[in-house]
Short mmCIF file of C-alpha atoms and ligand atoms in Angstrom, two decimals:
data_model
loop_
_atom_site.label_atom_id
_atom_site.label_comp_id
_atom_site.label_asym_id
_atom_site.label_seq_id
_atom_site.Cartn_x
_atom_site.Cartn_y
_atom_site.Cartn_z
CA MET A 1 19.75 13.31 6.33
CA ARG A 2 23.44 12.53 6.66
CA TYR A 3 22.81 11.51 10.23
CA VAL A 4 20.06 9.11 9.16
CA GLN A 5 22.37 7.56 6.60
CA LEU A 6 25.03 7.04 9.21
CA ILE A 7 22.56 5.31 11.51
CA LEU A 8 21.54 3.06 8.63
CA LEU A 9 25.12 2.16 7.90
CA LEU A 10 25.51 1.16 11.51
CA PHE A 11 22.38 -0.97 11.29
CA PHE A 12 23.73 -2.85 8.33
CA ALA A 13 27.12 -3.34 9.93
CA VAL A 14 25.44 -4.97 12.92
CA LEU A 15 23.03 -6.98 10.79
CA THR A 16 25.65 -8.65 8.65
CA SER A 17 25.58 -11.75 10.77
CA SER A 18 26.51 -15.29 9.84
CA VAL A 19 23.97 -17.96 8.97
CA ALA A 20 21.74 -18.89 11.86
CA GLN A 21 21.68 -22.53 12.80
CA ALA A 22 19.55 -24.58 15.12
CA VAL A 23 19.47 -28.01 16.70
CA VAL A 24 16.54 -30.46 16.75
CA GLU A 25 15.88 -33.93 18.11
CA LEU A 26 13.93 -36.53 16.16
CA ALA A 27 13.06 -40.23 16.50
CA PRO A 28 10.15 -42.63 16.23
CA GLU A 29 8.22 -42.29 19.49
CA GLY A 30 9.68 -44.34 22.32
CA GLN A 31 13.17 -44.53 20.83
CA SER A 32 16.10 -42.44 21.94
CA PRO A 33 16.15 -39.21 19.93
CA LYS A 34 18.82 -38.45 17.37
CA VAL A 35 20.29 -34.97 17.33
CA ILE A 36 20.26 -33.06 14.06
CA ASP A 37 22.45 -30.03 14.44
CA GLU A 38 22.62 -28.56 10.97
CA VAL A 39 19.25 -26.84 10.87
CA TYR A 40 18.82 -23.53 9.09
CA TRP A 41 16.49 -20.65 9.75
CA GLN A 42 15.08 -18.98 6.63
CA ASP A 43 11.80 -17.25 5.76
CA GLN A 44 10.70 -17.50 9.40
CA THR A 45 11.00 -21.29 9.29
CA PHE A 46 13.50 -23.96 10.31
CA PHE A 47 14.81 -26.16 7.49
CA VAL A 48 16.15 -29.68 8.07
CA ALA A 49 18.02 -31.83 5.52
CA ILE A 50 15.63 -34.50 4.24
CA GLU A 51 18.39 -37.11 4.54
CA ASP A 52 18.85 -36.30 8.24
CA VAL A 53 15.09 -36.49 8.81
CA LEU A 54 14.81 -39.91 7.19
CA ALA A 55 17.92 -41.27 8.90
CA ALA A 56 16.46 -40.29 12.29
CA VAL A 57 13.41 -42.45 11.59
CA ASP A 58 15.47 -45.30 10.11
CA ARG A 59 14.59 -44.60 6.53
CA SER A 60 16.39 -43.36 3.46
CA GLY A 61 15.73 -42.10 -0.02
CA GLU A 62 17.62 -40.80 -2.97
CA TRP A 63 18.12 -37.80 -5.18
CA ASP A 64 17.04 -38.23 -8.79
CA SER A 65 19.57 -36.11 -10.64
CA VAL A 66 17.70 -36.36 -13.92
CA LYS A 67 14.33 -35.15 -12.64
CA HIS A 68 15.82 -33.04 -9.85
CA VAL A 69 13.59 -34.49 -7.17
CA TYR A 70 14.14 -36.48 -4.01
CA ARG A 71 12.26 -39.76 -3.51
CA PHE A 72 11.69 -42.16 -0.68
CA ASP A 73 9.35 -45.07 -0.13
CA SER A 74 6.74 -44.94 2.58
CA PRO A 75 3.72 -47.02 3.65
CA ARG A 76 1.63 -44.37 1.84
CA GLY A 77 3.50 -44.93 -1.41
CA SER A 78 6.37 -43.18 -3.15
CA VAL A 79 7.05 -39.73 -1.72
CA VAL A 80 8.56 -37.12 -4.04
CA ILE A 81 9.99 -33.83 -2.82
CA ALA A 82 11.03 -31.16 -5.31
CA PRO A 83 13.11 -28.11 -4.45
CA GLY A 84 11.05 -24.98 -5.02
CA SER A 85 7.68 -26.76 -5.06
CA GLN A 86 4.92 -25.91 -2.62
CA PHE A 87 3.74 -29.53 -2.62
CA VAL A 88 4.98 -32.96 -1.64
CA LYS A 89 3.78 -35.62 -4.04
CA VAL A 90 2.62 -38.81 -2.35
CA ASP A 91 1.60 -41.67 -4.61
CA GLY A 92 0.09 -39.27 -7.16
CA SER A 93 -1.62 -36.89 -4.72
CA TYR A 94 -0.26 -33.57 -3.49
CA ARG A 95 0.19 -32.32 0.05
CA PRO A 96 0.82 -28.63 0.64
CA LEU A 97 3.78 -27.21 2.55
CA ASN A 98 3.90 -23.80 4.18
CA ARG A 99 7.40 -23.25 2.78
CA LYS A 100 9.10 -24.68 -0.28
CA PRO A 101 11.89 -27.25 0.16
CA ARG A 102 15.22 -25.76 -0.91
CA PHE A 103 18.89 -26.39 -1.24
CA ILE A 104 20.83 -24.80 1.57
CA ASP A 105 24.53 -25.49 1.86
CA ASN A 106 24.28 -28.12 -0.89
CA ARG A 107 21.67 -30.30 0.79
CA LEU A 108 17.96 -30.48 0.06
CA ARG A 109 16.08 -29.27 3.12
CA VAL A 110 12.43 -29.44 4.10
CA PRO A 111 10.56 -27.02 6.35
CA GLU A 112 10.05 -28.11 9.93
CA GLU A 113 6.35 -28.43 9.10
CA PHE A 114 7.12 -31.41 6.88
CA VAL A 115 8.51 -33.26 9.89
CA THR A 116 5.78 -32.32 12.35
CA ARG A 117 2.75 -32.45 10.08
CA HIS A 118 3.43 -34.92 7.27
CA LEU A 119 6.13 -37.34 8.38
CA PRO A 120 4.14 -39.26 11.08
CA ASP A 121 1.36 -39.91 8.60
CA LEU A 122 3.71 -40.85 5.75
CA ILE A 123 5.63 -43.39 7.80
CA ARG A 124 2.53 -44.33 9.83
CA THR A 125 4.52 -43.96 13.02
CA PRO A 126 4.18 -41.39 15.79
CA ILE A 127 7.34 -39.40 16.19
CA TYR A 128 9.14 -37.54 18.92
CA TYR A 129 10.32 -34.13 17.70
CA ARG A 130 11.79 -31.31 19.65
CA ASN A 131 13.42 -28.10 18.48
CA LEU A 132 16.08 -27.11 20.97
CA THR A 133 16.49 -23.64 19.52
CA SER A 134 14.11 -20.77 20.13
CA ARG A 135 13.04 -18.38 17.42
CA GLU A 136 14.61 -15.56 19.40
CA GLU A 137 18.00 -17.23 19.17
CA VAL A 138 17.92 -17.46 15.40
CA GLU A 139 16.19 -14.25 14.41
CA GLU A 140 18.84 -12.47 12.39
CA GLU A 141 17.35 -9.07 12.85
CA GLU A 142 16.67 -7.40 16.12
CA PRO A 143 12.85 -7.21 16.43
CA GLY A 144 11.52 -4.08 14.84
CA THR A 145 14.59 -3.39 12.74
CA LEU A 146 13.01 -4.53 9.52
CA ASP A 147 9.89 -2.56 10.37
CA ARG A 148 11.97 0.56 10.71
CA LEU A 149 13.71 -0.12 7.40
CA PHE A 150 10.42 -0.80 5.66
CA ALA A 151 9.13 2.53 6.86
CA MET A 152 12.01 4.19 5.03
CA LEU A 153 11.16 2.58 1.72
CA LEU A 154 9.62 5.81 0.62
CA ARG A 155 9.95 7.43 -2.67
CA ARG A 156 12.28 10.39 -2.51
CA GLU A 157 11.30 13.79 -3.86
CA ALA A 158 10.62 13.71 -7.56
CA SER A 159 13.42 14.91 -9.78
CA SER A 160 13.57 18.72 -9.81
CA SER A 161 14.53 18.88 -13.44
CA ASN A 162 11.55 17.99 -15.56
CA SER A 163 13.43 15.47 -17.66
CA ALA A 164 11.53 12.23 -17.73
CA ARG A 165 14.35 9.98 -16.67
CA LEU A 166 15.19 7.45 -14.08
CA ARG A 167 17.59 8.87 -11.49
CA ALA A 168 18.76 5.61 -9.92
CA LEU A 169 17.63 2.00 -9.83
CA ALA A 170 17.82 -0.65 -7.10
CA LEU A 171 18.00 -4.35 -7.98
CA ASP A 172 17.71 -7.33 -5.68
CA PRO A 173 18.83 -10.59 -7.33
CA GLY A 174 17.14 -13.35 -5.28
CA HIS A 175 18.97 -15.90 -3.14
CA GLY A 176 22.78 -16.27 -3.18
CA GLY A 177 25.52 -18.28 -1.50
CA PHE A 178 24.25 -21.33 0.41
CA ASP A 179 20.73 -20.35 -0.62
CA THR A 180 20.62 -21.57 -4.22
CA GLY A 181 16.95 -20.91 -4.77
CA THR A 182 15.13 -23.30 -7.00
CA ILE A 183 16.95 -25.83 -9.20
CA GLY A 184 15.91 -26.29 -12.82
CA LEU A 185 16.80 -28.30 -15.88
CA ASP A 186 20.47 -29.22 -16.18
CA GLY A 187 20.86 -28.28 -12.53
CA VAL A 188 20.73 -24.55 -13.22
CA GLN A 189 20.34 -22.60 -10.00
CA GLU A 190 17.94 -19.73 -9.53
CA LYS A 191 20.57 -17.63 -7.76
CA GLU A 192 22.79 -17.65 -10.90
CA VAL A 193 19.94 -16.69 -13.22
CA ALA A 194 18.78 -13.88 -10.94
CA LEU A 195 22.26 -12.38 -10.63
CA ALA A 196 23.15 -12.69 -14.32
CA THR A 197 19.88 -11.02 -15.32
CA ALA A 198 20.35 -8.25 -12.75
CA ARG A 199 23.85 -7.60 -14.07
CA GLN A 200 22.57 -7.32 -17.61
CA LEU A 201 19.80 -4.96 -16.60
CA ALA A 202 22.28 -2.88 -14.60
CA LYS A 203 24.61 -2.69 -17.60
CA ILE A 204 21.87 -1.57 -19.98
CA THR A 205 20.58 1.02 -17.53
CA LYS A 206 24.03 2.47 -16.84
CA MET A 207 24.97 2.54 -20.52
CA ARG A 208 21.76 4.16 -21.74
CA LEU A 209 21.09 6.54 -18.92
CA GLY A 210 24.36 6.92 -17.09
CA VAL A 211 22.55 6.60 -13.76
CA PRO A 212 23.60 4.58 -10.71
CA VAL A 213 22.25 1.06 -10.30
CA TYR A 214 22.55 -0.45 -6.84
CA LEU A 215 22.52 -4.23 -6.37
CA SER A 216 21.80 -6.00 -3.07
CA ARG A 217 24.53 -8.48 -4.04
CA ASP A 218 27.02 -8.49 -6.90
CA GLY A 219 28.38 -11.97 -6.31
CA ASP A 220 27.44 -15.42 -5.06
CA TYR A 221 26.90 -14.87 -1.36
CA ALA A 222 24.02 -14.90 1.11
CA VAL A 223 22.24 -11.66 1.92
CA THR A 224 20.10 -10.86 4.98
CA PRO A 225 16.60 -9.40 4.53
CA ALA A 226 17.88 -6.04 5.76
CA GLN A 227 20.77 -6.06 3.29
CA ARG A 228 18.30 -6.73 0.50
CA LEU A 229 16.61 -3.43 1.29
CA GLU A 230 19.82 -1.46 1.52
CA PRO A 231 20.09 -0.41 -2.16
CA ALA A 232 16.48 0.76 -2.16
CA LEU A 233 17.25 3.25 0.60
CA LYS A 234 19.86 5.09 -1.46
CA GLU A 235 19.16 8.64 -2.55
CA GLU A 236 17.34 9.12 -5.85
CA VAL A 237 16.33 5.50 -6.29
CA ASP A 238 13.10 5.63 -8.27
CA ALA A 239 12.27 1.92 -8.33
CA LEU A 240 13.23 -1.47 -6.91
CA LEU A 241 13.08 -4.68 -8.93
CA ILE A 242 13.45 -8.02 -7.18
CA LEU A 243 14.43 -10.85 -9.51
CA HIS A 244 13.56 -14.54 -9.05
CA ALA A 245 12.72 -17.58 -11.18
CA GLN A 246 10.36 -20.48 -10.56
CA ALA A 247 10.10 -24.25 -10.82
CA SER A 248 7.14 -26.57 -11.26
CA TRP A 249 6.30 -30.26 -11.27
CA ASP A 250 4.57 -29.63 -14.52
CA VAL A 251 7.25 -28.98 -17.12
CA SER A 252 4.69 -27.37 -19.42
CA VAL A 253 4.12 -24.48 -16.98
CA ASP A 254 5.95 -21.41 -18.26
CA GLY A 255 5.97 -17.63 -18.33
CA ALA A 256 6.96 -14.71 -16.18
CA ALA A 257 4.88 -13.34 -13.30
CA LEU A 258 4.85 -10.03 -11.44
CA ILE A 259 4.16 -9.52 -7.77
CA VAL A 260 3.41 -6.31 -5.90
CA ARG A 261 2.53 -5.53 -2.30
CA PRO A 262 -1.25 -5.49 -1.63
CA GLN A 263 -1.21 -1.99 -0.22
CA GLU A 264 1.04 0.99 -0.37
CA GLU A 265 1.27 4.43 1.02
CA PHE A 266 0.14 7.55 -0.72
CA GLU A 267 0.44 10.93 0.98
CA GLY A 268 0.56 9.25 4.36
CA GLU A 269 -2.40 6.98 3.77
CA ARG A 270 -2.66 3.34 2.81
CA ILE A 271 -4.18 2.70 -0.58
CA ASP A 272 -4.94 -0.52 -2.42
CA ALA A 273 -2.31 -1.86 -4.78
CA GLU A 274 -4.59 -1.19 -7.74
CA ARG A 275 -4.14 2.54 -7.27
CA GLY A 276 -0.44 2.44 -6.44
CA ASP A 277 2.70 3.11 -8.46
CA SER A 278 4.05 -0.40 -7.95
CA MET A 279 1.04 -1.71 -9.84
CA ARG A 280 1.59 0.85 -12.62
CA LEU A 281 5.23 -0.19 -12.85
CA ALA A 282 4.19 -3.87 -12.94
CA ARG A 283 1.75 -3.17 -15.78
CA HIS A 284 4.43 -1.40 -17.82
CA ILE A 285 6.83 -4.27 -17.27
CA GLN A 286 4.16 -6.79 -18.21
CA GLN A 287 3.50 -4.89 -21.45
CA SER A 288 7.16 -4.69 -22.38
CA LEU A 289 7.78 -8.36 -21.57
CA GLU A 290 4.87 -9.40 -23.77
CA ALA A 291 6.01 -7.03 -26.52
CA ALA A 292 9.33 -8.89 -26.39
CA GLY A 293 7.54 -12.21 -26.82
CA ILE A 294 7.79 -13.24 -23.17
CA GLU A 295 4.46 -14.44 -21.84
CA THR A 296 3.34 -13.44 -18.38
CA SER A 297 0.79 -15.23 -16.25
CA GLY A 298 -0.31 -12.02 -14.57
CA ILE A 299 0.26 -9.49 -11.82
CA TYR A 300 -0.30 -10.84 -8.32
CA GLN A 301 -0.53 -9.21 -4.92
CA ALA A 302 1.29 -10.72 -1.97
CA ALA A 303 2.44 -9.42 1.38
CA LEU A 304 6.00 -10.67 0.92
CA PRO A 305 8.62 -9.29 3.31
CA ALA A 306 10.90 -8.72 0.31
CA LEU A 307 8.43 -6.20 -1.08
CA GLY A 308 8.69 -4.05 2.01
CA ARG A 309 6.26 -1.23 2.65
CA GLY A 310 6.14 2.48 1.94
CA ASN A 311 5.58 3.76 -1.58
CA LEU A 312 8.80 3.11 -3.46
CA PRO A 313 7.63 1.49 -6.72
CA THR A 314 8.63 -2.12 -6.13
CA VAL A 315 7.97 -5.19 -8.25
CA LEU A 316 9.08 -8.76 -7.73
CA VAL A 317 9.62 -10.32 -11.14
CA GLU A 318 9.47 -14.09 -11.49
CA LEU A 319 11.47 -14.29 -14.70
CA GLY A 320 10.16 -17.68 -15.84
CA TYR A 321 10.26 -21.40 -15.09
CA LEU A 322 13.63 -23.11 -14.92
CA THR A 323 11.78 -26.42 -15.35
CA ASN A 324 10.30 -25.45 -18.72
CA THR A 325 12.53 -25.96 -21.76
CA LYS A 326 11.52 -22.73 -23.49
CA ASP A 327 11.89 -20.53 -20.41
CA HIS A 328 15.05 -22.35 -19.43
CA ALA A 329 16.65 -21.67 -22.82
CA ARG A 330 15.91 -17.97 -22.40
CA LEU A 331 17.09 -17.77 -18.81
CA VAL A 332 20.43 -19.56 -19.19
CA THR A 333 21.74 -17.85 -22.33
CA ASP A 334 23.24 -14.39 -22.58
CA ALA A 335 21.06 -13.62 -25.59
CA GLY A 336 17.91 -14.74 -23.80
CA ARG A 337 18.70 -12.78 -20.69
CA GLU A 338 19.52 -9.77 -22.83
CA THR A 339 15.95 -9.90 -24.18
CA ILE A 340 14.53 -10.07 -20.67
CA ALA A 341 16.78 -7.31 -19.33
CA GLN A 342 15.91 -5.08 -22.29
CA ALA A 343 12.19 -5.66 -21.68
CA LEU A 344 12.55 -4.82 -17.99
CA TYR A 345 14.44 -1.67 -18.93
CA ASP A 346 11.72 -0.66 -21.41
CA GLY A 347 9.05 -1.21 -18.77
CA LEU A 348 10.92 0.98 -16.31
CA GLN A 349 11.44 3.70 -18.89
CA ASN A 350 7.77 3.75 -19.88
CA PHE A 351 6.79 3.88 -16.24
CA ILE A 352 9.09 6.85 -15.54
CA ARG A 353 7.91 8.75 -18.61
CA LYS A 354 4.26 8.30 -17.66
CA THR A 355 5.05 9.31 -14.09
CA GLU A 356 6.61 12.53 -15.24
CA GLU A 357 3.70 13.26 -17.56
CA LYS A 358 1.38 12.88 -14.63
CA ALA A 359 3.35 15.28 -12.45
CA PRO A 360 2.07 18.89 -12.39
ZN1 LIG B 1 13.32 -17.25 -5.54
#
């Protein structure tokens, strides 16, 4: 076991690489291409600053700091891009994106797909686009490394003492550093909300139970996918909570949401999420959030890399909408976050107690 831990430490030392960047060329077809060299690789996609994209096709737009959206005029009408939204709004209709636009290094960036799929139609001009960087060059992790780490996301032996208590908790506050996550009312950044909530939950858990709580980050810095899994691999960790917050065009949309992996392992076999412990944990958290007056829209299944594999009870909690005044008020105040953290703690506790009752 010690040997395995040492190997893991070495993995993480190697994986702590700097931010990957790429270079692309873009221009209206037939014109000499402009080089855009500040392109980021995240979530398996290249992200280009919207201002650089528009400048390369001789257009420009502007950031609306009140509504927190970016606008530019096109022959199709006014185009509105919102950080954290899965859609681009074009003259009242919506066009889907495979990845959400986001702030990286203080600039709003769109996925490469926006340039290749939507831009030519929006500006009614064919474009020349070429990415000079290969995926291999920007992949932060050596192929297979994450797979190996996922495979280790297994629940350790149950506590030998029969006390129904959590032995250790892993928390992954979303985003960090140049990756701000979504931006909400008053410019609040998702990365701040996720970290502040994680800290409060860690404090409650340590105070009440005196057990270790491991965070994937305890400050404002970027974290690689492998580093996000690191705390979950520690001995005696009984659960992993991943904390995020959302944004929407529709300011009336509110509430928390819970996400679990669609399948997990049980005694060496894959079982549907419905029968797994992550789902049980999600249900307990949903109950405790609602008992605390925090509405939830439901429990969803998604094959997100952040959720890993294996059978460690893992739930991604979308804490609420930063674009909704009620959720926002809860997420930006200490008192509000205290309520959320307490509810998450209660959900965990109820889950652990029921787990122990189930054990022979
Ligand atoms: Zn997020």
